[in-house]
Amino acid sequence: MIEDKRLVFDTISHQFDKWREKYTPELFDFILKECQLDSSKKCLEIGPGSGQASEFAINSGCKYTAIELGKNLTELMKAKFGNKENFRIINDDFEKHDFENEHFDFIYSAATIQWINQEIAYKKCFELLNENGYLAMFRMWDDLKSPNPELYEEIRQVYDNHFVSEIPYTCKFDYTKGTDYGYTYLGQFKFYNSRNYTAEKFSEYIKTHADHITLKEENREPFYEGIKTAVRKFGKIDINSIYVLDLYQKRGTNE
């Protein structure tokens, strides 16, 4: 059994890279403009995974650093971006890593910071940011219910009957608490997209979710067969995606 649930994605690094959805370009365009990310800035991405939200920052020309806990995901990132002069990745635990005297103009996380102790995450990012630097935290919400209410109910029944995770997701991170740690809150911003899957592809996609990776072995086959059977009945499954960004700034004390 995986003892540290933060490493579950590292056990399926190539499947994660193939099936995990990227974020909408509108989100990246907004961040680039609002945070003025360019070749003059230093950037830190916390937990890039296999790079679903890395390319926009690297392509901005900024001095990009990532810190990734998983060894396999670190190697995958190196294979993808190692030829970029402005790319660097550290294979270590963000909570424990000593950045020495290094500071950044922009720190961000795509659905990763929630795996870190909330107090450590906010405080350490604040210490690492230059004055007027930005902290951007975003994640994706999948809405299955609105576009397919009948299918959603059948899928929910499959979960009720067969879904038991070995180490359930217990992360508790409040993305709106940054002001408690000295940040200025610039707001929550939402971006929208939609996509659809066949039964087989939807099954592969949800296998990249943390609780699904640690699904009990005896539940695995009946669960995924139940999901595929439900989706096949309706031909496909539609998903409305909501990309949620919480944006903060470390304002100078004289402002």
Coordinates of C-alpha atoms in Angstrom, one line a residue:
M1 CA 0.0 0.0 0.0
I2 CA 1.1 3.6 -0.7
E3 CA 2.0 5.2 2.7
D4 CA 2.2 8.8 1.5
K5 CA -0.9 9.6 -0.6
R6 CA 0.9 12.5 -2.1
L7 CA 2.8 10.0 -4.2
V8 CA -0.2 8.2 -5.7
F9 CA 0.1 10.1 -9.0
D10 CA 3.8 9.1 -9.2
T11 CA 2.8 5.4 -9.4
I12 CA 0.9 6.1 -12.7
S13 CA 3.1 8.9 -14.2
H14 CA 2.6 8.0 -17.9
Q15 CA -1.1 7.3 -17.6
F16 CA -1.4 10.5 -15.7
D17 CA 0.3 12.4 -18.5
K18 CA -1.9 10.8 -21.1
W19 CA -5.3 11.1 -19.6
R20 CA -5.2 14.1 -17.2
E21 CA -6.9 17.1 -18.6
K22 CA -5.0 20.4 -19.3
Y23 CA -6.4 23.7 -18.1
T24 CA -8.1 26.1 -20.4
P25 CA -5.9 28.6 -22.3
E26 CA -8.1 31.5 -21.1
L27 CA -7.0 30.8 -17.6
F28 CA -3.3 31.0 -18.6
D29 CA -3.8 34.1 -20.6
F30 CA -5.5 35.8 -17.6
I31 CA -2.6 34.9 -15.3
L32 CA 0.1 36.0 -17.8
K33 CA -1.6 39.4 -18.0
E34 CA -2.6 40.0 -14.4
C35 CA 0.7 38.7 -13.0
Q36 CA 2.9 40.3 -15.7
L37 CA 4.8 37.0 -16.1
D38 CA 7.6 37.4 -18.6
S39 CA 11.4 36.9 -19.1
S40 CA 12.2 39.3 -16.3
K41 CA 10.4 37.2 -13.6
K42 CA 11.3 34.2 -11.5
C43 CA 8.5 31.6 -11.1
L44 CA 8.0 28.6 -8.9
E45 CA 5.4 25.9 -9.7
I46 CA 4.5 23.6 -6.8
G47 CA 3.9 20.0 -7.8
P48 CA 3.7 20.2 -11.6
G49 CA 2.9 16.5 -12.0
S50 CA 3.6 15.8 -15.7
G51 CA 3.2 19.4 -16.8
Q52 CA -0.5 20.0 -17.4
A53 CA -0.1 23.6 -16.3
S54 CA 3.6 24.2 -16.9
E55 CA 4.1 25.1 -20.5
F56 CA 2.5 28.5 -20.4
A57 CA 4.9 29.6 -17.7
I58 CA 7.9 28.1 -19.4
N59 CA 6.9 29.7 -22.7
S60 CA 6.6 33.1 -21.1
G61 CA 10.4 33.1 -20.9
C62 CA 10.4 33.5 -17.1
K63 CA 13.1 31.8 -15.0
Y64 CA 11.0 28.7 -14.2
T65 CA 11.6 26.4 -11.3
A66 CA 9.3 23.4 -10.3
I67 CA 9.4 21.4 -7.1
E68 CA 8.0 17.9 -7.5
L69 CA 7.8 15.2 -4.8
G70 CA 7.5 12.2 -7.2
K71 CA 10.7 10.8 -8.8
N72 CA 8.9 9.4 -11.9
L73 CA 7.0 12.6 -12.5
T74 CA 10.3 14.6 -12.1
E75 CA 11.9 12.5 -14.8
L76 CA 8.9 12.9 -17.1
M77 CA 9.1 16.7 -16.6
K78 CA 12.8 16.6 -17.5
A79 CA 12.1 14.6 -20.6
K80 CA 9.5 17.1 -21.7
F81 CA 11.1 20.4 -20.8
G82 CA 14.8 19.7 -20.0
N83 CA 16.0 21.2 -23.3
K84 CA 14.6 24.6 -22.3
E85 CA 17.2 27.0 -20.9
N86 CA 14.9 28.6 -18.4
F87 CA 13.7 25.3 -17.0
R88 CA 14.7 23.8 -13.6
I89 CA 13.1 21.1 -11.5
I90 CA 13.8 20.0 -7.9
N91 CA 12.8 16.5 -6.8
D92 CA 11.9 17.2 -3.1
D93 CA 9.2 17.8 -0.6
F94 CA 8.1 21.5 -0.7
E95 CA 7.3 21.4 3.0
K96 CA 10.8 20.4 3.9
H97 CA 13.0 21.8 1.1
D98 CA 15.4 24.6 1.9
F99 CA 15.3 27.2 -0.9
E100 CA 18.1 29.1 1.0
N101 CA 17.9 32.7 -0.1
E102 CA 16.0 32.2 -3.3
H103 CA 12.8 34.3 -3.9
F104 CA 10.2 34.4 -6.6
D105 CA 8.0 36.9 -8.3
F106 CA 5.2 34.3 -9.0
I107 CA 4.4 31.1 -7.2
Y108 CA 1.6 28.8 -8.4
S109 CA -0.1 25.5 -8.0
A110 CA -2.5 23.6 -10.2
A111 CA -4.6 21.5 -7.7
T112 CA -1.4 20.5 -5.8
I113 CA -1.1 23.0 -2.9
Q114 CA -4.2 21.3 -1.3
W115 CA -1.9 18.4 -0.5
I116 CA 0.3 20.6 1.7
N117 CA -0.4 21.6 5.3
Q118 CA -2.4 24.8 4.9
E119 CA -0.4 26.9 7.4
I120 CA 3.0 25.7 6.0
A121 CA 1.8 26.3 2.4
Y122 CA 0.6 29.9 2.9
K123 CA 3.5 30.9 5.2
K124 CA 6.3 29.4 3.1
C125 CA 5.0 30.8 -0.1
F126 CA 4.8 34.3 1.6
E127 CA 8.4 34.0 2.7
L128 CA 9.5 32.9 -0.8
L129 CA 7.7 35.7 -2.6
N130 CA 9.3 39.0 -3.5
E131 CA 7.4 42.1 -2.6
N132 CA 4.4 42.5 -4.9
G133 CA 4.8 38.9 -6.0
Y134 CA 1.8 36.8 -6.8
L135 CA 0.4 33.5 -5.5
A136 CA -1.9 31.8 -7.9
M137 CA -3.8 28.6 -6.9
F138 CA -6.2 27.0 -9.3
R139 CA -8.0 23.7 -9.7
M140 CA -10.6 22.1 -12.0
W141 CA -14.2 21.1 -11.0
D142 CA -15.9 18.6 -13.2
D143 CA -19.7 18.9 -13.4
L144 CA -21.2 15.6 -14.6
K145 CA -24.7 16.2 -13.2
S146 CA -25.9 19.2 -15.2
P147 CA -25.3 17.9 -18.7
N148 CA -26.3 14.2 -18.0
P149 CA -28.7 14.0 -15.0
E150 CA -29.9 10.5 -15.7
L151 CA -26.5 9.1 -16.4
Y152 CA -25.2 10.9 -13.3
E153 CA -27.6 9.0 -11.1
E154 CA -26.5 5.7 -12.5
I155 CA -22.9 6.6 -12.0
R156 CA -23.6 7.6 -8.4
Q157 CA -25.2 4.2 -7.8
V158 CA -22.0 2.5 -9.1
Y159 CA -20.0 4.6 -6.6
D160 CA -22.4 3.7 -3.8
N161 CA -22.1 0.0 -4.5
H162 CA -18.4 -0.4 -5.3
F163 CA -16.2 2.6 -4.5
V164 CA -14.0 1.9 -1.5
S165 CA -10.6 3.6 -1.4
E166 CA -7.7 2.2 0.6
I167 CA -6.6 5.7 1.7
P168 CA -9.5 8.1 1.2
Y169 CA -8.8 11.7 0.2
T170 CA -8.8 13.8 3.5
C171 CA -7.1 17.0 2.4
K172 CA -8.6 20.2 3.9
F173 CA -7.3 23.3 2.3
D174 CA -9.2 26.6 2.2
Y175 CA -8.1 28.6 -0.9
T176 CA -9.7 31.7 0.5
K177 CA -7.7 32.0 3.7
G178 CA -4.6 33.7 2.3
T179 CA -5.5 37.1 4.0
D180 CA -4.9 35.3 7.4
Y181 CA -1.3 35.0 6.4
G182 CA -0.6 38.5 5.2
Y183 CA -1.6 38.4 1.5
T184 CA -3.9 40.8 -0.3
Y185 CA -6.7 38.8 -2.0
L186 CA -7.2 39.8 -5.6
G187 CA -10.3 37.6 -6.0
Q188 CA -11.6 34.3 -7.3
F189 CA -11.9 34.0 -11.0
K190 CA -13.7 31.2 -13.0
F191 CA -13.2 30.0 -16.5
Y192 CA -15.4 27.4 -18.3
N193 CA -15.0 24.7 -20.9
S194 CA -16.7 21.4 -21.8
R195 CA -15.6 18.0 -23.2
N196 CA -17.0 14.5 -23.6
Y197 CA -15.7 10.9 -23.3
T198 CA -16.6 7.5 -24.5
A199 CA -17.1 4.9 -21.8
E200 CA -13.6 3.5 -22.2
K201 CA -11.9 6.9 -22.2
F202 CA -13.9 8.2 -19.2
S203 CA -12.8 5.1 -17.3
E204 CA -9.2 5.8 -18.1
Y205 CA -9.6 9.5 -17.1
I206 CA -11.0 8.8 -13.7
K207 CA -8.3 6.2 -13.0
T208 CA -6.0 9.3 -12.7
H209 CA -7.9 10.6 -9.7
A210 CA -6.3 10.0 -6.3
D211 CA -9.0 7.9 -4.6
H212 CA -9.4 5.9 -7.8
I213 CA -5.7 5.0 -7.9
T214 CA -6.0 3.6 -4.4
L215 CA -9.3 1.8 -5.0
K216 CA -9.5 -1.6 -3.2
E217 CA -8.4 -4.4 -5.5
E218 CA -11.6 -6.4 -5.0
N219 CA -13.7 -3.4 -6.0
R220 CA -11.7 -2.3 -9.0
E221 CA -13.2 -4.5 -11.7
P222 CA -16.9 -4.2 -10.7
F223 CA -16.5 -0.5 -10.2
Y224 CA -14.9 0.3 -13.7
E225 CA -17.2 -2.2 -15.4
G226 CA -20.2 -0.5 -13.8
I227 CA -19.0 2.9 -14.9
K228 CA -18.4 1.8 -18.5
T229 CA -21.8 0.0 -18.7
A230 CA -23.6 3.1 -17.5
V231 CA -21.8 5.4 -20.0
R232 CA -22.3 3.0 -22.9
K233 CA -26.0 3.1 -22.2
F234 CA -26.1 6.8 -23.0
G235 CA -23.4 6.6 -25.7
K236 CA -21.0 9.2 -24.1
I237 CA -20.6 11.4 -21.1
D238 CA -20.5 15.2 -21.2
I239 CA -18.5 17.2 -18.7
N240 CA -18.8 20.9 -17.9
S241 CA -15.5 22.0 -16.5
I242 CA -15.0 25.0 -14.2
Y243 CA -11.5 26.2 -13.7
V244 CA -11.3 28.1 -10.4
L245 CA -8.4 30.5 -9.7
D246 CA -7.7 32.2 -6.3
L247 CA -5.2 35.0 -6.8
Y248 CA -3.2 36.7 -4.1
Q249 CA -0.4 39.3 -3.9
K250 CA 2.2 40.0 -1.3
R251 CA 1.9 43.8 -1.1
G252 CA 4.7 46.0 0.2
T253 CA 4.3 47.3 3.7
N254 CA 4.4 50.8 2.5
E255 CA 1.4 50.4 0.2

